[in-house]
Amino acid sequence: MAIQAETKQRIIARAMSIREKAYAPYSKYRVGASLLTESGDIFDGVNVENAVYSMTVCAERNAVFQAVTHGQKTFQAIAVATDNGGSPCGACRQVMTEFGPDMLVIMLDAKGEIVLETTARELLPDAFGPKDLETG
Ligand code: THU
């Protein structure tokens, strides 16, 4: 199901705006993500870094975890805002795929321009998923 242009603009604007809340004192690479659920609700996330660098959590995963915490597990789209339209990391691709392989992934640069629009499935083809744990 294609998302409405107005809704798309809404998650783009939110990703751009929430990006300002990113906690990225070490990399200085701020990321904001805005996730549209099946029911039309929107959950945001930012990257949160740590002095123990490996404890960092990405913006996309924070947005997904927020949604799941609120009982929503089916997603239509995620807008991801960075400086340069950078692509979601492998861990975030895996987490997005768990809940919505067909969700739209929109990557934005610092001006809010769409650098790439694709799906979680295209970002992580042949992914390991819930089906792989079904037995018998
Ligand atoms: N980062 C994200 O938030 N999402 C990604 O998909 C890629 C990387 C963050 C993690 C870290 O805070 C910074 O960007 C540089 O890696």
PDB file of C-alpha atoms and ligand atoms in Angstrom:
ATOM      1  CA  MET A   1       0.000   0.000   0.000  1.00  0.00           C
ATOM      2  CA  ALA A   2       1.501   3.304  -1.064  1.00  0.00           C
ATOM      3  CA  ILE A   3       1.620   5.992   1.581  1.00  0.00           C
ATOM      4  CA  GLN A   4       0.018   9.361   0.964  1.00  0.00           C
ATOM      5  CA  ALA A   5       2.276  12.205  -0.100  1.00  0.00           C
ATOM      6  CA  GLU A   6       1.166  14.249   2.887  1.00  0.00           C
ATOM      7  CA  THR A   7       1.991  11.432   5.329  1.00  0.00           C
ATOM      8  CA  LYS A   8       5.357  10.961   3.689  1.00  0.00           C
ATOM      9  CA  GLN A   9       6.106  14.654   4.110  1.00  0.00           C
ATOM     10  CA  ARG A  10       5.078  14.386   7.755  1.00  0.00           C
ATOM     11  CA  ILE A  11       7.577  11.636   8.606  1.00  0.00           C
ATOM     12  CA  ILE A  12      10.261  13.422   6.589  1.00  0.00           C
ATOM     13  CA  ALA A  13       9.699  16.626   8.558  1.00  0.00           C
ATOM     14  CA  ARG A  14       9.692  14.738  11.839  1.00  0.00           C
ATOM     15  CA  ALA A  15      12.914  12.866  11.066  1.00  0.00           C
ATOM     16  CA  MET A  16      14.587  16.181  10.214  1.00  0.00           C
ATOM     17  CA  SER A  17      13.340  17.799  13.375  1.00  0.00           C
ATOM     18  CA  ILE A  18      14.000  14.940  15.814  1.00  0.00           C
ATOM     19  CA  ARG A  19      17.541  14.652  14.443  1.00  0.00           C
ATOM     20  CA  GLU A  20      18.372  17.749  16.459  1.00  0.00           C
ATOM     21  CA  LYS A  21      17.882  15.655  19.610  1.00  0.00           C
ATOM     22  CA  ALA A  22      20.537  13.108  18.602  1.00  0.00           C
ATOM     23  CA  TYR A  23      23.221  12.497  21.212  1.00  0.00           C
ATOM     24  CA  ALA A  24      26.324  12.140  19.070  1.00  0.00           C
ATOM     25  CA  PRO A  25      29.174  13.951  20.829  1.00  0.00           C
ATOM     26  CA  TYR A  26      31.767  11.446  19.599  1.00  0.00           C
ATOM     27  CA  SER A  27      30.999  10.869  15.938  1.00  0.00           C
ATOM     28  CA  LYS A  28      29.137  14.175  15.464  1.00  0.00           C
ATOM     29  CA  TYR A  29      27.038  12.193  12.977  1.00  0.00           C
ATOM     30  CA  ARG A  30      23.486  12.960  14.015  1.00  0.00           C
ATOM     31  CA  VAL A  31      20.663  10.702  12.877  1.00  0.00           C
ATOM     32  CA  GLY A  32      16.915  11.130  13.245  1.00  0.00           C
ATOM     33  CA  ALA A  33      14.353   8.493  12.330  1.00  0.00           C
ATOM     34  CA  SER A  34      10.590   8.677  12.098  1.00  0.00           C
ATOM     35  CA  LEU A  35       8.601   5.486  11.758  1.00  0.00           C
ATOM     36  CA  LEU A  36       5.066   5.251  10.390  1.00  0.00           C
ATOM     37  CA  THR A  37       3.064   2.318  11.746  1.00  0.00           C
ATOM     38  CA  GLU A  38       0.277   0.443  10.023  1.00  0.00           C
ATOM     39  CA  SER A  39      -2.286   2.293  12.113  1.00  0.00           C
ATOM     40  CA  GLY A  40      -0.872   5.687  11.109  1.00  0.00           C
ATOM     41  CA  ASP A  41       0.917   6.464  14.360  1.00  0.00           C
ATOM     42  CA  ILE A  42       4.443   7.832  14.227  1.00  0.00           C
ATOM     43  CA  PHE A  43       7.367   6.966  16.518  1.00  0.00           C
ATOM     44  CA  ASP A  44      10.674   8.815  16.447  1.00  0.00           C
ATOM     45  CA  GLY A  45      14.205   7.848  17.391  1.00  0.00           C
ATOM     46  CA  VAL A  46      17.681   9.352  17.431  1.00  0.00           C
ATOM     47  CA  ASN A  47      21.126   7.856  17.755  1.00  0.00           C
ATOM     48  CA  VAL A  48      22.328   7.789  21.344  1.00  0.00           C
ATOM     49  CA  GLU A  49      26.073   7.429  21.724  1.00  0.00           C
ATOM     50  CA  ASN A  50      28.056   6.524  24.810  1.00  0.00           C
ATOM     51  CA  ALA A  51      31.560   7.064  26.167  1.00  0.00           C
ATOM     52  CA  VAL A  52      31.810   3.298  25.823  1.00  0.00           C
ATOM     53  CA  TYR A  53      31.417   3.612  22.068  1.00  0.00           C
ATOM     54  CA  SER A  54      30.007   0.157  21.459  1.00  0.00           C
ATOM     55  CA  MET A  55      26.977   0.928  23.652  1.00  0.00           C
ATOM     56  CA  THR A  56      25.672   3.315  20.989  1.00  0.00           C
ATOM     57  CA  VAL A  57      22.194   2.654  19.637  1.00  0.00           C
ATOM     58  CA  CYS A  58      21.148   3.868  16.206  1.00  0.00           C
ATOM     59  CA  ALA A  59      18.190   6.122  15.498  1.00  0.00           C
ATOM     60  CA  GLU A  60      16.305   3.548  13.428  1.00  0.00           C
ATOM     61  CA  ARG A  61      16.432   0.890  16.121  1.00  0.00           C
ATOM     62  CA  ASN A  62      15.383   3.372  18.761  1.00  0.00           C
ATOM     63  CA  ALA A  63      12.329   4.292  16.672  1.00  0.00           C
ATOM     64  CA  VAL A  64      11.391   0.635  16.116  1.00  0.00           C
ATOM     65  CA  PHE A  65      11.833  -0.189  19.809  1.00  0.00           C
ATOM     66  CA  GLN A  66       9.656   2.770  20.775  1.00  0.00           C
ATOM     67  CA  ALA A  67       6.877   1.522  18.506  1.00  0.00           C
ATOM     68  CA  VAL A  68       7.122  -2.058  19.758  1.00  0.00           C
ATOM     69  CA  THR A  69       7.105  -0.796  23.347  1.00  0.00           C
ATOM     70  CA  HIS A  70       3.777   0.823  22.539  1.00  0.00           C
ATOM     71  CA  GLY A  71       2.356  -2.366  21.069  1.00  0.00           C
ATOM     72  CA  GLN A  72       2.880  -1.624  17.375  1.00  0.00           C
ATOM     73  CA  LYS A  73       4.740  -4.101  15.230  1.00  0.00           C
ATOM     74  CA  THR A  74       3.630  -3.463  11.659  1.00  0.00           C
ATOM     75  CA  PHE A  75       5.222  -0.597   9.816  1.00  0.00           C
ATOM     76  CA  GLN A  76       4.615   1.264   6.575  1.00  0.00           C
ATOM     77  CA  ALA A  77       7.688   3.443   6.304  1.00  0.00           C
ATOM     78  CA  ILE A  78      10.681   4.945   8.039  1.00  0.00           C
ATOM     79  CA  ALA A  79      12.325   8.258   7.188  1.00  0.00           C
ATOM     80  CA  VAL A  80      15.988   8.519   8.195  1.00  0.00           C
ATOM     81  CA  ALA A  81      17.699  11.891   8.279  1.00  0.00           C
ATOM     82  CA  THR A  82      21.478  12.248   8.362  1.00  0.00           C
ATOM     83  CA  ASP A  83      24.054  14.740   7.110  1.00  0.00           C
ATOM     84  CA  ASN A  84      24.554  13.020   3.804  1.00  0.00           C
ATOM     85  CA  GLY A  85      21.690  10.563   3.279  1.00  0.00           C
ATOM     86  CA  GLY A  86      23.730   7.713   4.769  1.00  0.00           C
ATOM     87  CA  SER A  87      22.280   4.239   4.612  1.00  0.00           C
ATOM     88  CA  PRO A  88      20.953   2.283   7.625  1.00  0.00           C
ATOM     89  CA  CYS A  89      23.556  -0.015   9.162  1.00  0.00           C
ATOM     90  CA  GLY A  90      23.328  -3.789   9.015  1.00  0.00           C
ATOM     91  CA  ALA A  91      21.942  -4.129  12.533  1.00  0.00           C
ATOM     92  CA  CYS A  92      19.146  -1.660  11.764  1.00  0.00           C
ATOM     93  CA  ARG A  93      18.350  -3.434   8.502  1.00  0.00           C
ATOM     94  CA  GLN A  94      17.970  -6.680  10.426  1.00  0.00           C
ATOM     95  CA  VAL A  95      15.682  -5.101  13.031  1.00  0.00           C
ATOM     96  CA  MET A  96      13.530  -3.378  10.389  1.00  0.00           C
ATOM     97  CA  THR A  97      13.225  -6.634   8.462  1.00  0.00           C
ATOM     98  CA  GLU A  98      11.967  -8.497  11.521  1.00  0.00           C
ATOM     99  CA  PHE A  99       8.852  -6.342  11.615  1.00  0.00           C
ATOM    100  CA  GLY A 100       8.395  -5.059   8.095  1.00  0.00           C
ATOM    101  CA  PRO A 101      10.394  -6.319   5.136  1.00  0.00           C
ATOM    102  CA  ASP A 102       8.134  -4.364   2.804  1.00  0.00           C
ATOM    103  CA  MET A 103       8.330  -1.098   4.644  1.00  0.00           C
ATOM    104  CA  LEU A 104       9.536   1.893   2.717  1.00  0.00           C
ATOM    105  CA  VAL A 105      12.914   3.279   3.798  1.00  0.00           C
ATOM    106  CA  ILE A 106      13.491   6.914   2.903  1.00  0.00           C
ATOM    107  CA  MET A 107      16.979   8.347   3.339  1.00  0.00           C
ATOM    108  CA  LEU A 108      17.350  12.085   3.651  1.00  0.00           C
ATOM    109  CA  ASP A 109      20.260  14.470   3.694  1.00  0.00           C
ATOM    110  CA  ALA A 110      20.698  17.521   5.912  1.00  0.00           C
ATOM    111  CA  LYS A 111      18.507  19.585   3.590  1.00  0.00           C
ATOM    112  CA  GLY A 112      15.670  17.061   3.756  1.00  0.00           C
ATOM    113  CA  GLU A 113      16.245  15.962   0.170  1.00  0.00           C
ATOM    114  CA  ILE A 114      15.501  12.312  -0.576  1.00  0.00           C
ATOM    115  CA  VAL A 115      18.778  10.600  -1.437  1.00  0.00           C
ATOM    116  CA  LEU A 116      17.338   7.109  -1.778  1.00  0.00           C
ATOM    117  CA  GLU A 117      13.960   5.469  -1.358  1.00  0.00           C
ATOM    118  CA  THR A 118      13.869   1.698  -1.105  1.00  0.00           C
ATOM    119  CA  THR A 119      12.477  -1.112   1.071  1.00  0.00           C
ATOM    120  CA  ALA A 120      13.877  -3.035   4.013  1.00  0.00           C
ATOM    121  CA  ARG A 121      13.789  -6.167   1.864  1.00  0.00           C
ATOM    122  CA  GLU A 122      15.927  -4.539  -0.813  1.00  0.00           C
ATOM    123  CA  LEU A 123      18.388  -3.381   1.816  1.00  0.00           C
ATOM    124  CA  LEU A 124      18.678  -6.885   3.267  1.00  0.00           C
ATOM    125  CA  PRO A 125      17.810  -9.557   0.714  1.00  0.00           C
ATOM    126  CA  ASP A 126      17.535 -13.194   1.800  1.00  0.00           C
ATOM    127  CA  ALA A 127      17.472 -12.064   5.401  1.00  0.00           C
ATOM    128  CA  PHE A 128      17.335 -14.420   8.324  1.00  0.00           C
ATOM    129  CA  GLY A 129      13.899 -13.944   9.834  1.00  0.00           C
ATOM    130  CA  PRO A 130      11.169 -15.413  12.034  1.00  0.00           C
ATOM    131  CA  LYS A 131      10.416 -18.034   9.361  1.00  0.00           C
ATOM    132  CA  ASP A 132      13.872 -19.510   9.808  1.00  0.00           C
ATOM    133  CA  LEU A 133      13.080 -20.422  13.388  1.00  0.00           C
ATOM    134  CA  GLU A 134       9.924 -22.343  12.547  1.00  0.00           C
ATOM    135  CA  THR A 135      10.422 -26.022  13.195  1.00  0.00           C
ATOM    136  CA  GLY A 136       8.690 -29.094  11.845  1.00  0.00           C
TER     137      GLY A 136
HETATM  138  N1  THU B   1      23.993   5.517  13.074  1.00  0.00           N
HETATM  139  C1  THU B   1      22.634   5.485  13.124  1.00  0.00           C
HETATM  140  O1  THU B   1      22.004   6.091  14.001  1.00  0.00           O
HETATM  141  N2  THU B   1      21.988   4.751  12.188  1.00  0.00           N
HETATM  142  C2  THU B   1      22.601   4.019  11.221  1.00  0.00           C
HETATM  143  O2  THU B   1      21.961   3.242  10.550  1.00  0.00           O
HETATM  144  C3  THU B   1      24.034   4.216  10.972  1.00  0.00           C
HETATM  145  C4  THU B   1      24.789   4.823  12.090  1.00  0.00           C
HETATM  146  C5  THU B   1      24.711   6.290  14.095  1.00  0.00           C
HETATM  147  C6  THU B   1      25.497   5.470  15.072  1.00  0.00           C
HETATM  148  C7  THU B   1      26.550   6.451  15.523  1.00  0.00           C
HETATM  149  O3  THU B   1      26.019   7.216  16.570  1.00  0.00           O
HETATM  150  C8  THU B   1      26.767   7.343  14.323  1.00  0.00           C
HETATM  151  O4  THU B   1      25.640   7.156  13.478  1.00  0.00           O
HETATM  152  C9  THU B   1      28.043   7.059  13.534  1.00  0.00           C
HETATM  153  O5  THU B   1      28.164   5.709  13.267  1.00  0.00           O
END
